[in-house]
XYZ file of C-alpha atoms in Angstrom:
423
model
C -2.295 -7.631 -25.881
C -5.132 -9.074 -27.912
C -8.587 -8.000 -26.684
C -9.857 -11.593 -26.620
C -7.001 -13.004 -24.521
C -8.441 -12.113 -21.095
C -11.748 -13.732 -22.046
C -9.994 -16.919 -23.168
C -7.909 -17.094 -20.001
C -10.949 -16.641 -17.763
C -12.706 -19.500 -19.561
C -9.678 -21.815 -19.817
C -10.768 -23.982 -16.889
C -7.892 -22.975 -14.610
C -8.329 -22.569 -10.847
C -6.306 -19.345 -10.979
C -4.389 -17.337 -13.555
C -1.977 -14.454 -14.146
C -1.323 -12.338 -17.251
C 1.714 -10.090 -17.697
C 1.931 -7.780 -20.703
C 5.120 -5.766 -21.220
C 5.510 -3.058 -23.857
C 9.066 -1.843 -24.362
C 10.096 1.297 -26.225
C 13.840 1.741 -26.559
C 16.565 3.887 -28.077
C 20.015 2.433 -28.811
C 23.254 4.205 -29.770
C 26.603 2.704 -30.811
C 29.683 4.959 -30.705
C 33.251 4.391 -31.915
C 35.195 6.733 -29.668
C 32.721 9.630 -29.732
C 31.572 9.222 -33.311
C 28.095 7.761 -33.767
C 28.389 4.547 -35.741
C 24.713 3.570 -35.747
C 21.518 3.930 -33.777
C 18.053 2.468 -33.795
C 14.658 2.661 -32.133
C 12.869 -0.505 -31.060
C 9.349 -1.276 -29.905
C 8.423 -4.712 -28.616
C 5.580 -6.385 -26.756
C 5.636 -9.620 -24.788
C 2.576 -11.237 -23.209
C 2.871 -14.207 -20.860
C 0.074 -16.254 -19.327
C 0.373 -18.468 -16.257
C -2.360 -20.979 -15.465
C -2.834 -22.779 -12.140
C -4.600 -26.111 -11.585
C -5.377 -27.802 -8.270
C -5.198 -31.541 -7.671
C -8.466 -33.387 -7.134
C -7.944 -33.500 -3.358
C -7.091 -29.782 -3.278
C -3.738 -30.327 -1.568
C -1.537 -29.403 -4.527
C -1.411 -26.534 -6.989
C 0.442 -26.840 -10.274
C 1.287 -24.047 -12.667
C 2.600 -23.585 -16.198
C 3.558 -20.417 -18.053
C 4.048 -19.529 -21.712
C 4.388 -16.460 -23.877
C 1.597 -15.741 -26.356
C 2.612 -13.580 -29.295
C 0.672 -10.325 -29.715
C -0.055 -11.439 -33.296
C -1.514 -14.827 -32.239
C -4.999 -15.622 -33.496
C -7.798 -16.683 -31.179
C -7.327 -20.301 -32.204
C -3.549 -20.192 -31.657
C -3.992 -18.648 -28.217
C -6.581 -21.245 -27.236
C -4.259 -24.081 -28.263
C -1.508 -22.664 -26.036
C -3.910 -22.323 -23.090
C -5.107 -25.919 -23.472
C -1.513 -27.098 -23.386
C -0.738 -24.960 -20.333
C -3.713 -26.327 -18.428
C -2.562 -29.893 -19.060
C 1.007 -29.077 -18.032
C -0.183 -27.350 -14.842
C -2.183 -30.468 -13.875
C 1.057 -32.493 -13.805
C 2.844 -30.226 -11.288
C 2.457 -31.026 -7.574
C 3.391 -27.982 -5.485
C 1.815 -27.497 -2.047
C -1.280 -25.355 -2.469
C -1.055 -21.574 -2.071
C -3.104 -18.546 -3.099
C -2.265 -15.640 -5.378
C -1.967 -12.018 -4.305
C -5.220 -10.232 -3.509
C -6.313 -6.860 -4.847
C -5.399 -3.989 -2.506
C -6.362 -0.351 -2.632
C -2.907 1.182 -2.979
C -2.079 4.516 -4.518
C 0.947 4.529 -6.807
C 2.338 7.561 -8.554
C 3.060 7.061 -12.233
C 6.707 7.519 -13.173
C 7.361 10.380 -15.549
C 10.269 10.034 -17.961
C 11.317 10.818 -21.503
C 13.442 8.161 -23.197
C 14.974 10.684 -25.597
C 16.069 13.029 -22.790
C 17.584 10.160 -20.813
C 19.572 9.107 -23.894
C 20.682 12.699 -24.431
C 21.923 12.879 -20.832
C 24.064 9.773 -21.342
C 25.587 11.137 -24.544
C 26.398 14.513 -22.969
C 27.951 12.828 -19.941
C 30.203 10.690 -22.145
C 31.389 13.769 -24.043
C 32.478 15.462 -20.812
C 34.885 12.800 -19.555
C 38.457 13.870 -18.623
C 40.257 11.868 -21.328
C 43.950 12.154 -22.197
C 46.092 10.938 -25.075
C 47.003 7.830 -23.057
C 43.696 7.136 -21.255
C 40.603 7.472 -23.425
C 37.260 6.021 -24.483
C 37.526 3.333 -27.162
C 33.795 2.814 -27.726
C 30.473 2.757 -25.924
C 26.910 1.595 -26.397
C 23.832 3.179 -24.812
C 20.517 1.380 -24.318
C 17.576 3.324 -22.876
C 14.202 1.635 -22.454
C 10.789 2.760 -21.353
C 8.855 -0.200 -20.033
C 5.088 -0.351 -19.540
C 3.888 -3.412 -17.644
C 0.307 -4.490 -17.059
C -0.385 -7.310 -14.598
C -3.717 -9.054 -14.059
C -4.728 -12.062 -11.995
C -7.846 -14.037 -11.121
C -8.131 -12.299 -7.725
C -9.018 -8.978 -9.333
C -5.606 -7.322 -9.560
C -5.242 -5.164 -12.675
C -2.348 -2.691 -12.393
C -0.302 -0.877 -15.013
C 3.083 0.674 -14.264
C 5.726 2.410 -16.366
C 9.394 2.931 -15.555
C 12.723 3.513 -17.335
C 15.692 1.163 -17.434
C 19.071 1.970 -18.964
C 22.392 0.308 -19.650
C 25.673 1.676 -20.943
C 28.652 -0.463 -21.942
C 32.021 1.290 -22.175
C 35.463 0.155 -23.352
C 38.327 2.249 -21.960
C 41.844 2.139 -23.422
C 45.093 2.954 -21.654
C 48.557 2.849 -23.189
C 52.213 3.663 -22.646
C 55.350 3.224 -24.712
C 55.313 -0.549 -24.321
C 51.734 -1.744 -24.648
C 48.030 -0.946 -24.574
C 45.144 -2.483 -22.632
C 41.348 -2.336 -22.624
C 38.990 -2.192 -19.656
C 35.292 -3.052 -20.042
C 32.609 -1.529 -17.840
C 28.836 -1.923 -17.776
C 26.498 0.306 -15.797
C 22.765 -0.179 -15.344
C 20.299 2.366 -13.990
C 16.831 3.752 -14.390
C 17.493 7.201 -15.789
C 20.943 8.807 -16.117
C 22.876 10.049 -13.109
C 25.436 12.003 -15.123
C 27.531 13.051 -12.124
C 27.893 9.512 -10.766
C 28.578 8.070 -14.231
C 31.362 10.561 -14.920
C 32.928 9.942 -11.506
C 32.962 6.176 -12.020
C 34.384 6.415 -15.537
C 36.999 8.959 -14.452
C 38.086 6.419 -11.857
C 38.168 3.728 -14.561
C 40.475 5.907 -16.682
C 42.854 6.129 -13.719
C 42.609 2.379 -13.146
C 43.507 1.814 -16.788
C 46.647 3.874 -16.313
C 47.529 1.902 -13.177
C 47.007 -1.439 -14.913
C 49.985 -0.631 -17.126
C 52.361 -0.567 -14.156
C 51.183 -3.484 -12.026
C 53.394 -5.966 -10.243
C 52.483 -9.555 -9.462
C 50.327 -9.985 -6.384
C 52.446 -11.624 -3.668
C 51.196 -14.586 -1.646
C 49.917 -12.824 1.466
C 48.341 -15.749 3.254
C 45.600 -14.362 5.476
C 44.941 -10.680 4.841
C 42.386 -7.899 5.135
C 40.604 -7.220 1.845
C 38.895 -3.926 1.014
C 36.166 -3.770 -1.654
C 35.476 -0.201 -2.764
C 33.761 -0.791 -6.123
C 30.687 -2.704 -7.293
C 32.415 -5.984 -6.317
C 31.130 -5.251 -2.805
C 27.624 -5.943 -4.101
C 28.370 -9.665 -3.910
C 28.834 -9.398 -0.141
C 25.520 -7.654 0.465
C 23.577 -9.758 -2.036
C 24.727 -12.820 -0.115
C 22.821 -11.639 2.957
C 19.825 -10.214 1.066
C 19.328 -13.450 -0.905
C 19.467 -15.570 2.238
C 16.605 -13.462 3.632
C 14.373 -14.405 0.685
C 11.448 -16.747 1.301
C 12.587 -18.978 -1.556
C 16.025 -19.587 -0.052
C 14.535 -20.199 3.383
C 11.810 -22.619 2.272
C 14.170 -24.640 0.084
C 16.640 -25.062 2.923
C 19.316 -22.879 1.327
C 19.247 -20.402 4.227
C 19.434 -21.156 7.955
C 18.442 -17.651 9.034
C 15.730 -17.304 11.693
C 13.764 -14.161 12.495
C 15.244 -12.429 15.534
C 18.478 -14.406 15.343
C 21.892 -13.073 14.200
C 22.742 -13.569 10.516
C 26.422 -13.471 11.516
C 27.414 -15.618 14.463
C 29.885 -14.116 16.970
C 30.108 -10.890 14.931
C 33.040 -8.645 15.816
C 32.613 -6.036 13.082
C 30.038 -3.351 12.320
C 26.322 -4.012 12.682
C 24.688 -4.932 9.363
C 21.370 -3.322 8.397
C 19.734 -3.906 5.002
C 16.440 -2.313 3.960
C 14.358 -3.107 0.902
C 13.360 0.236 -0.622
C 10.303 1.071 -2.678
C 12.231 3.838 -4.432
C 15.853 4.820 -5.040
C 16.902 7.721 -7.286
C 17.695 6.576 -10.839
C 17.174 2.895 -10.023
C 15.872 0.486 -12.648
C 14.063 -1.310 -9.804
C 11.613 1.511 -9.064
C 8.193 -0.034 -9.477
C 5.207 0.371 -7.095
C 4.141 -3.255 -7.679
C 6.251 -6.381 -7.919
C 5.946 -8.814 -10.896
C 3.125 -10.636 -9.061
C 1.057 -7.512 -8.391
C 1.972 -7.076 -4.706
C 2.499 -3.472 -3.507
C 6.158 -2.655 -2.823
C 7.137 -0.744 0.309
C 10.138 0.011 2.504
C 10.971 -3.026 4.639
C 13.981 -3.642 6.871
C 15.056 -7.239 6.293
C 18.177 -7.253 8.503
C 18.570 -4.867 11.439
C 21.731 -4.625 13.525
C 22.879 -8.000 12.143
C 19.631 -9.769 13.135
C 17.086 -11.208 10.714
C 14.044 -8.928 10.725
C 11.723 -9.851 7.806
C 11.760 -12.355 4.986
C 10.833 -11.114 1.503
C 9.952 -12.856 -1.738
C 7.349 -14.379 -4.020
C 3.795 -15.156 -2.976
C 4.312 -18.909 -3.283
C 7.223 -19.234 -0.881
C 5.888 -16.517 1.427
C 2.681 -18.562 1.762
C 4.646 -21.668 2.693
C 6.440 -19.709 5.452
C 3.225 -17.971 6.621
C 4.739 -14.583 5.774
C 1.976 -12.039 5.203
C 2.204 -8.972 2.940
C 5.392 -10.187 1.284
C 6.662 -8.841 -2.022
C 9.574 -9.302 -4.422
C 11.993 -6.507 -3.579
C 13.614 -4.501 -6.361
C 15.818 -2.057 -4.421
C 18.076 -2.437 -1.393
C 19.953 0.007 0.832
C 22.756 -1.028 3.173
C 23.483 1.267 6.108
C 26.983 2.668 6.494
C 29.323 1.927 9.379
C 31.038 3.998 12.038
C 34.244 4.883 10.181
C 34.758 7.223 7.246
C 36.324 5.777 4.107
C 39.727 7.242 4.993
C 39.517 5.766 8.498
C 38.379 2.401 7.174
C 41.116 2.218 4.540
C 44.106 2.517 6.849
C 46.864 0.221 8.002
C 47.923 -2.848 6.022
C 45.317 -4.205 3.586
C 44.713 -5.124 -0.047
C 42.158 -2.970 -1.855
C 40.820 -4.826 -4.893
C 39.024 -2.644 -7.423
C 38.691 -5.095 -10.316
C 38.281 -8.861 -10.560
C 38.220 -11.194 -13.525
C 35.374 -12.753 -11.558
C 34.228 -12.429 -7.953
C 31.525 -14.473 -6.263
C 30.065 -15.049 -2.830
C 27.963 -18.187 -3.068
C 24.636 -17.552 -1.332
C 24.214 -21.232 -0.437
C 27.652 -22.226 0.835
C 29.162 -18.838 1.671
C 32.254 -19.634 -0.413
C 34.194 -16.539 -1.508
C 36.368 -16.640 -4.630
C 37.811 -14.071 -7.004
C 40.655 -13.575 -9.470
C 42.460 -10.251 -9.044
C 42.859 -7.974 -12.065
C 43.764 -4.766 -10.254
C 44.492 -4.037 -6.623
C 46.408 -1.695 -4.345
C 48.505 -3.365 -1.658
C 49.015 -1.106 1.366
C 51.928 -2.189 3.574
C 53.983 -0.101 5.950
C 52.651 3.162 4.558
C 53.570 2.295 0.959
C 51.261 1.317 -1.900
C 52.058 -1.259 -4.598
C 49.797 -1.692 -7.626
C 49.216 -5.416 -8.159
C 47.498 -7.839 -10.514
C 47.060 -11.603 -10.644
C 46.497 -14.131 -7.913
C 43.216 -14.766 -6.151
C 41.269 -14.394 -2.932
C 39.284 -17.140 -1.211
C 37.486 -17.830 2.021
C 34.037 -18.391 3.437
C 31.489 -15.860 4.622
C 30.594 -18.013 7.627
C 34.063 -17.251 8.984
C 35.042 -13.989 7.289
C 31.624 -12.420 7.920
C 32.430 -12.041 11.603
C 34.865 -9.240 10.814
C 33.005 -7.060 8.294
C 33.481 -3.298 8.566
C 31.623 -0.694 6.494
C 32.437 2.857 5.461
C 30.171 5.637 6.661
C 29.793 6.897 3.082
C 27.633 4.974 0.623
C 27.558 4.715 -3.182
C 24.677 3.753 -5.475
C 24.982 0.984 -8.056
C 21.619 0.958 -9.850
C 19.193 -0.695 -7.414
C 21.644 -0.951 -4.487
C 23.047 1.738 -2.201
C 26.036 0.288 -0.349
C 29.104 1.267 1.681
C 32.622 0.085 0.977
C 33.540 -2.996 3.019
C 36.634 -4.558 4.519
C 36.729 -8.324 5.068
C 39.152 -9.853 7.523
C 40.832 -13.231 7.287
C 40.585 -13.936 3.564
C 43.358 -15.924 1.881
C 45.364 -14.215 -0.877
C 47.191 -16.550 -3.253
C 50.020 -14.940 -5.211
C 50.211 -14.607 -8.979
């Protein structure tokens, strides 16, 4: 960030301001099978400035934001700030205040981008491949991010944390044909054990995809989600507990009231976490400079605390709010083996799966599932599931065991009364 930028922002004539400067140092690797095709190192910097301007009567507060290149001259930066101030004066949001400076101790994250990348490469080389189920290609992206945030209320914090992504294409073949499965995993650092377990499962799923039968029309059925597709279910509830959803009328949740009416399943508890192992969401301060802490947002299926940005938290009179980066969902009463019993359809891969946070609509196209009926298992593909969380949510059941997917720790879930349309 240019040394003169803070001075220009302070003198821009705004009623309040924020500056976010992000330096990113990354390593990238591209493999064909396990042969390195190319790699590169990148270093970038992005600086954004947000100016706020009150209306003459003080009832409204407008804002405008723009990126200012680290190579911008003083004159170029000033021109951008003048434009931002004018744009902010045109916006009419109800007035609110920015986060205040707080004396909070935060431990600096320690990480080495090169060692994280090395861990990913070693993990990929140790996968249990066969001649018929194997890795086609993969790409590794490891970033070290350093973020400095300043505002007009005296906040000036700098944090550093890692974020990683690996994209993998798995091939499976038999005498008749060959297929590809694509997987993407995000994390902070590398959890080699978890990565290898998930990819080993993907290799098995690739083998099973070769022998699928068409999904029959089941009508109403119990659906089990045992992979990252279950995230959609939990994000539905977490999003509806955000201040933004509540203020804009997209959520009808009320503190102390059930988030699932007439619930007959397991109690739902979701906690925002300040830290999760190997999460890319581990940051002691949110993007607006507010300290992050552990906070239970739903407890035993009742709304406990709203979370979210300073603007919407102010409108709801929510104090000490923050933008959560990590979430943990408590497990249920039954073990996975107890939960996955009887007649049900376990879906492990969708072409697309969504739970709409506004309407509760559930929809997904089945790519791979395991239909359990009468003690027998049929591998299926095709068809779709549909329903609505307002109805289906009453019968949610969770496994006792939990699995981490980057910034979420979640149990497997079964959903009653969804509709399965045949292929």
